[in-house]
Amino acid sequence: MKTTVEVFEGDITTLNVDAIVNAANKSLLGGGGVDGAIHRAAGHQLLEECRTLGGCETGQAKLTRGYKLPAKYIIHTVGPVWYGGNKNEDKLLSNCYKNSLELAMNHKVKSIAFPSISTGAYGFPFERAAKIAVKVVQDFLEENKTIKKVVFVCFGKDAFEVYKNLLPL
Ligand code: ADP
């Protein structure tokens, strides 16, 4: 089966994929933006499971069930806060994508959707982040064959256009 990489404009919580990725904060106890939307849509049991995880370091990822979401799993990763580019932000952001994909693979995930990690409250420049996201996914899919579909979820037309211009891989 061929691997597909898609761009979707809309709300990540609606997607019927095996796993969606959450741009969480280190506490893993919920927040604004996509994190808030995921917690609202998944229901309070998600917070209960998150409380047992002991937080998460920047660039790392942890997995929970999806609860009321169509997705079976949620992979919570913590993106870097943008401090201007000299604080290892690029590397930490690629670690988010890499570690999320690896965790997904270990749980036999075949389809996964990513939001644009760090580009909201954390202030990472959008296009720079999108290039990193696409590159890491491309490299990963060349090496590993278990994940068959990756969706980049964009909030808004401008974000959608940026990803569209970077694809197809
Ligand atoms: P961070 O703190 O990592 O910057 P944010 O949630 O503030 O995370 O923003 C990350 C990206 O997610 C932004 O591009 C934002 O527009 C987008 N976003 C916010 N809500 C949703 C949603 N429901 N589905 C998909 N993307 C979303």
mmCIF file of C-alpha atoms and ligand atoms in Angstrom:
data_model
loop_
_atom_site.group_PDB
_atom_site.id
_atom_site.type_symbol
_atom_site.label_atom_id
_atom_site.label_comp_id
_atom_site.label_asym_id
_atom_site.label_seq_id
_atom_site.Cartn_x
_atom_site.Cartn_y
_atom_site.Cartn_z
ATOM 1 C CA MET A 1 0.000 0.000 0.000
ATOM 2 C CA LYS A 2 1.251 3.440 -0.926
ATOM 3 C CA THR A 3 1.891 6.063 1.714
ATOM 4 C CA THR A 4 -0.096 9.298 1.481
ATOM 5 C CA VAL A 5 0.632 12.698 2.966
ATOM 6 C CA GLU A 6 -2.315 15.098 3.029
ATOM 7 C CA VAL A 7 -3.103 18.619 4.126
ATOM 8 C CA PHE A 8 -6.445 19.238 5.827
ATOM 9 C CA GLU A 9 -7.861 22.606 6.759
ATOM 10 C CA GLY A 10 -10.003 22.437 9.894
ATOM 11 C CA ASP A 11 -10.313 21.044 13.389
ATOM 12 C CA ILE A 12 -7.993 18.139 14.198
ATOM 13 C CA THR A 13 -10.418 16.694 16.764
ATOM 14 C CA THR A 14 -12.859 15.699 13.994
ATOM 15 C CA LEU A 15 -10.426 13.465 12.139
ATOM 16 C CA ASN A 16 -11.007 9.772 11.822
ATOM 17 C CA VAL A 17 -7.402 8.583 12.069
ATOM 18 C CA ASP A 18 -5.671 6.123 14.404
ATOM 19 C CA ALA A 19 -3.860 8.896 16.270
ATOM 20 C CA ILE A 20 -3.927 12.663 16.515
ATOM 21 C CA VAL A 21 -1.026 14.623 17.935
ATOM 22 C CA ASN A 22 -1.568 17.264 20.593
ATOM 23 C CA ALA A 23 0.645 20.355 20.913
ATOM 24 C CA ALA A 24 0.631 20.141 24.692
ATOM 25 C CA ASN A 25 2.555 21.951 27.409
ATOM 26 C CA LYS A 26 4.949 20.325 29.881
ATOM 27 C CA SER A 27 2.274 19.744 32.517
ATOM 28 C CA LEU A 28 0.121 17.698 30.087
ATOM 29 C CA LEU A 29 -2.858 18.997 32.052
ATOM 30 C CA GLY A 30 -4.501 20.960 29.252
ATOM 31 C CA GLY A 31 -4.175 24.487 27.934
ATOM 32 C CA GLY A 32 -5.387 26.749 25.150
ATOM 33 C CA GLY A 33 -5.338 26.367 21.373
ATOM 34 C CA VAL A 34 -5.348 22.872 19.978
ATOM 35 C CA ASP A 35 -4.697 21.402 23.441
ATOM 36 C CA GLY A 36 -7.903 22.946 24.798
ATOM 37 C CA ALA A 37 -9.884 21.772 21.782
ATOM 38 C CA ILE A 38 -8.605 18.197 22.202
ATOM 39 C CA HIS A 39 -9.390 18.069 25.921
ATOM 40 C CA ARG A 40 -12.893 19.444 25.336
ATOM 41 C CA ALA A 41 -13.623 16.971 22.556
ATOM 42 C CA ALA A 42 -12.089 13.918 24.266
ATOM 43 C CA GLY A 43 -13.858 14.520 27.587
ATOM 44 C CA HIS A 44 -12.742 14.589 31.222
ATOM 45 C CA GLN A 45 -11.311 11.064 31.225
ATOM 46 C CA LEU A 46 -8.426 12.374 29.139
ATOM 47 C CA LEU A 47 -7.368 14.704 31.933
ATOM 48 C CA GLU A 48 -7.549 11.817 34.402
ATOM 49 C CA GLU A 49 -5.168 9.753 32.301
ATOM 50 C CA CYS A 50 -2.885 12.763 31.708
ATOM 51 C CA ARG A 51 -2.567 13.277 35.475
ATOM 52 C CA THR A 52 -0.916 9.863 35.739
ATOM 53 C CA LEU A 53 1.808 10.681 33.192
ATOM 54 C CA GLY A 54 3.992 13.028 35.239
ATOM 55 C CA GLY A 55 4.288 15.701 32.556
ATOM 56 C CA CYS A 56 6.520 15.664 29.500
ATOM 57 C CA GLU A 57 9.789 17.343 28.479
ATOM 58 C CA THR A 58 10.080 19.577 25.427
ATOM 59 C CA GLY A 59 10.584 17.496 22.291
ATOM 60 C CA GLN A 60 9.325 14.300 23.931
ATOM 61 C CA ALA A 61 5.959 12.569 23.425
ATOM 62 C CA LYS A 62 3.515 10.507 25.503
ATOM 63 C CA LEU A 63 0.477 8.527 24.439
ATOM 64 C CA THR A 64 -3.042 8.315 25.846
ATOM 65 C CA ARG A 65 -6.321 6.865 24.671
ATOM 66 C CA GLY A 66 -8.574 9.072 22.535
ATOM 67 C CA TYR A 67 -11.747 8.648 24.627
ATOM 68 C CA LYS A 68 -14.620 10.470 22.897
ATOM 69 C CA LEU A 69 -12.569 11.342 19.834
ATOM 70 C CA PRO A 70 -12.847 9.356 16.601
ATOM 71 C CA ALA A 71 -9.074 8.805 16.972
ATOM 72 C CA LYS A 72 -8.009 5.791 19.051
ATOM 73 C CA TYR A 73 -4.942 7.519 20.494
ATOM 74 C CA ILE A 74 -3.701 10.977 21.331
ATOM 75 C CA ILE A 75 0.036 11.561 21.211
ATOM 76 C CA HIS A 76 0.934 14.500 23.427
ATOM 77 C CA THR A 77 4.126 16.270 22.504
ATOM 78 C CA VAL A 78 5.601 19.473 23.888
ATOM 79 C CA GLY A 79 6.897 21.906 21.303
ATOM 80 C CA PRO A 80 9.629 24.451 22.005
ATOM 81 C CA VAL A 81 8.781 28.034 22.842
ATOM 82 C CA TRP A 82 10.315 30.292 20.162
ATOM 83 C CA TYR A 83 13.045 32.513 21.659
ATOM 84 C CA GLY A 84 14.442 33.792 18.348
ATOM 85 C CA GLY A 85 16.041 30.635 16.965
ATOM 86 C CA ASN A 86 19.228 30.244 19.017
ATOM 87 C CA LYS A 87 17.825 28.090 21.761
ATOM 88 C CA ASN A 88 17.802 24.817 19.853
ATOM 89 C CA GLU A 89 14.222 25.436 18.730
ATOM 90 C CA ASP A 90 14.594 23.749 15.312
ATOM 91 C CA LYS A 91 16.060 20.565 16.767
ATOM 92 C CA LEU A 92 13.486 20.410 19.554
ATOM 93 C CA LEU A 93 10.659 20.826 17.059
ATOM 94 C CA SER A 94 12.014 18.026 14.863
ATOM 95 C CA ASN A 95 12.268 15.858 17.972
ATOM 96 C CA CYS A 96 8.529 16.413 18.552
ATOM 97 C CA TYR A 97 7.682 15.038 15.123
ATOM 98 C CA LYS A 98 10.237 12.198 15.309
ATOM 99 C CA ASN A 99 9.276 11.034 18.778
ATOM 100 C CA SER A 100 5.559 11.230 17.957
ATOM 101 C CA LEU A 101 6.029 9.128 14.828
ATOM 102 C CA GLU A 102 8.121 6.588 16.708
ATOM 103 C CA LEU A 103 5.556 6.266 19.480
ATOM 104 C CA ALA A 104 2.822 5.914 16.868
ATOM 105 C CA MET A 105 4.739 3.177 15.102
ATOM 106 C CA ASN A 106 5.243 1.313 18.380
ATOM 107 C CA HIS A 107 1.458 1.284 18.800
ATOM 108 C CA LYS A 108 0.863 0.031 15.257
ATOM 109 C CA VAL A 109 -0.708 3.313 14.191
ATOM 110 C CA LYS A 110 -1.345 3.420 10.449
ATOM 111 C CA SER A 111 -2.774 6.927 10.134
ATOM 112 C CA ILE A 112 -1.765 9.999 12.101
ATOM 113 C CA ALA A 113 -2.646 13.707 12.057
ATOM 114 C CA PHE A 114 -0.397 16.543 13.238
ATOM 115 C CA PRO A 115 -1.295 20.114 14.120
ATOM 116 C CA SER A 116 1.316 22.773 13.436
ATOM 117 C CA ILE A 117 3.211 22.325 16.710
ATOM 118 C CA SER A 118 4.587 25.458 18.442
ATOM 119 C CA THR A 119 3.177 27.910 15.884
ATOM 120 C CA GLY A 120 0.373 29.298 18.042
ATOM 121 C CA ALA A 121 0.994 30.496 21.592
ATOM 122 C CA TYR A 122 4.618 29.296 21.422
ATOM 123 C CA GLY A 123 5.397 31.702 18.561
ATOM 124 C CA PHE A 124 7.487 29.526 16.214
ATOM 125 C CA PRO A 125 7.535 31.099 12.703
ATOM 126 C CA PHE A 126 4.963 29.215 10.665
ATOM 127 C CA GLU A 127 6.794 28.502 7.435
ATOM 128 C CA ARG A 128 9.998 27.499 9.192
ATOM 129 C CA ALA A 129 8.018 25.082 11.369
ATOM 130 C CA ALA A 130 6.155 23.643 8.376
ATOM 131 C CA LYS A 131 9.416 22.927 6.542
ATOM 132 C CA ILE A 132 10.763 21.067 9.560
ATOM 133 C CA ALA A 133 7.523 19.095 9.920
ATOM 134 C CA VAL A 134 7.477 18.044 6.275
ATOM 135 C CA LYS A 135 11.169 17.093 6.263
ATOM 136 C CA VAL A 136 10.962 14.926 9.377
ATOM 137 C CA VAL A 137 7.857 13.152 8.108
ATOM 138 C CA GLN A 138 9.442 12.590 4.705
ATOM 139 C CA ASP A 139 12.611 11.096 6.231
ATOM 140 C CA PHE A 140 10.608 8.939 8.594
ATOM 141 C CA LEU A 141 8.318 7.524 5.899
ATOM 142 C CA GLU A 142 11.322 6.594 3.785
ATOM 143 C CA GLU A 143 12.746 4.508 6.628
ATOM 144 C CA ASN A 144 9.582 3.061 8.130
ATOM 145 C CA LYS A 145 6.715 1.465 6.305
ATOM 146 C CA THR A 146 4.084 0.883 8.988
ATOM 147 C CA ILE A 147 2.514 4.359 8.886
ATOM 148 C CA LYS A 148 0.460 4.685 5.712
ATOM 149 C CA LYS A 149 -1.147 8.105 6.092
ATOM 150 C CA VAL A 150 0.046 11.386 7.578
ATOM 151 C CA VAL A 151 -2.256 14.423 7.698
ATOM 152 C CA PHE A 152 -0.988 17.943 8.363
ATOM 153 C CA VAL A 153 -3.880 19.826 9.916
ATOM 154 C CA CYS A 154 -3.993 23.553 9.302
ATOM 155 C CA PHE A 155 -6.082 26.171 10.973
ATOM 156 C CA GLY A 156 -6.893 28.748 8.315
ATOM 157 C CA LYS A 157 -6.334 29.247 4.617
ATOM 158 C CA ASP A 158 -2.854 30.821 4.912
ATOM 159 C CA ALA A 159 -1.537 27.861 6.891
ATOM 160 C CA PHE A 160 -3.111 25.486 4.383
ATOM 161 C CA GLU A 161 -1.371 27.246 1.472
ATOM 162 C CA VAL A 162 2.042 27.018 3.148
ATOM 163 C CA TYR A 163 1.771 23.239 3.504
ATOM 164 C CA LYS A 164 0.284 22.809 0.037
ATOM 165 C CA ASN A 165 3.322 24.550 -1.422
ATOM 166 C CA LEU A 166 5.695 22.201 0.421
ATOM 167 C CA LEU A 167 3.911 19.068 -0.837
ATOM 168 C CA PRO A 168 3.803 16.597 -2.522
ATOM 169 C CA LEU A 169 6.826 15.107 -0.868
HETATM 170 P P1 ADP B 1 1.588 25.869 20.697
HETATM 171 O O1 ADP B 1 1.441 26.223 22.154
HETATM 172 O O2 ADP B 1 2.407 24.603 20.487
HETATM 173 O O3 ADP B 1 2.041 27.019 19.868
HETATM 174 P P2 ADP B 1 -1.211 26.197 19.844
HETATM 175 O O4 ADP B 1 -2.333 25.287 20.148
HETATM 176 O O5 ADP B 1 -1.247 27.569 20.435
HETATM 177 O O6 ADP B 1 0.125 25.401 20.252
HETATM 178 O O7 ADP B 1 -1.073 26.339 18.272
HETATM 179 C C1 ADP B 1 -0.565 25.334 17.433
HETATM 180 C C2 ADP B 1 -1.273 25.382 16.093
HETATM 181 O O8 ADP B 1 -2.524 24.722 16.201
HETATM 182 C C3 ADP B 1 -1.576 26.795 15.580
HETATM 183 O O9 ADP B 1 -1.179 26.855 14.219
HETATM 184 C C4 ADP B 1 -3.091 26.894 15.719
HETATM 185 O O10 ADP B 1 -3.652 27.723 14.707
HETATM 186 C C5 ADP B 1 -3.524 25.466 15.518
HETATM 187 N N1 ADP B 1 -4.822 25.054 16.107
HETATM 188 C C6 ADP B 1 -5.527 25.603 17.113
HETATM 189 N N2 ADP B 1 -6.651 24.907 17.339
HETATM 190 C C7 ADP B 1 -6.659 23.869 16.450
HETATM 191 C C8 ADP B 1 -7.556 22.784 16.159
HETATM 192 N N3 ADP B 1 -8.700 22.604 16.842
HETATM 193 N N4 ADP B 1 -7.215 21.926 15.167
HETATM 194 C C9 ADP B 1 -6.077 22.079 14.468
HETATM 195 N N5 ADP B 1 -5.199 23.059 14.680
HETATM 196 C C10 ADP B 1 -5.477 23.966 15.650
#
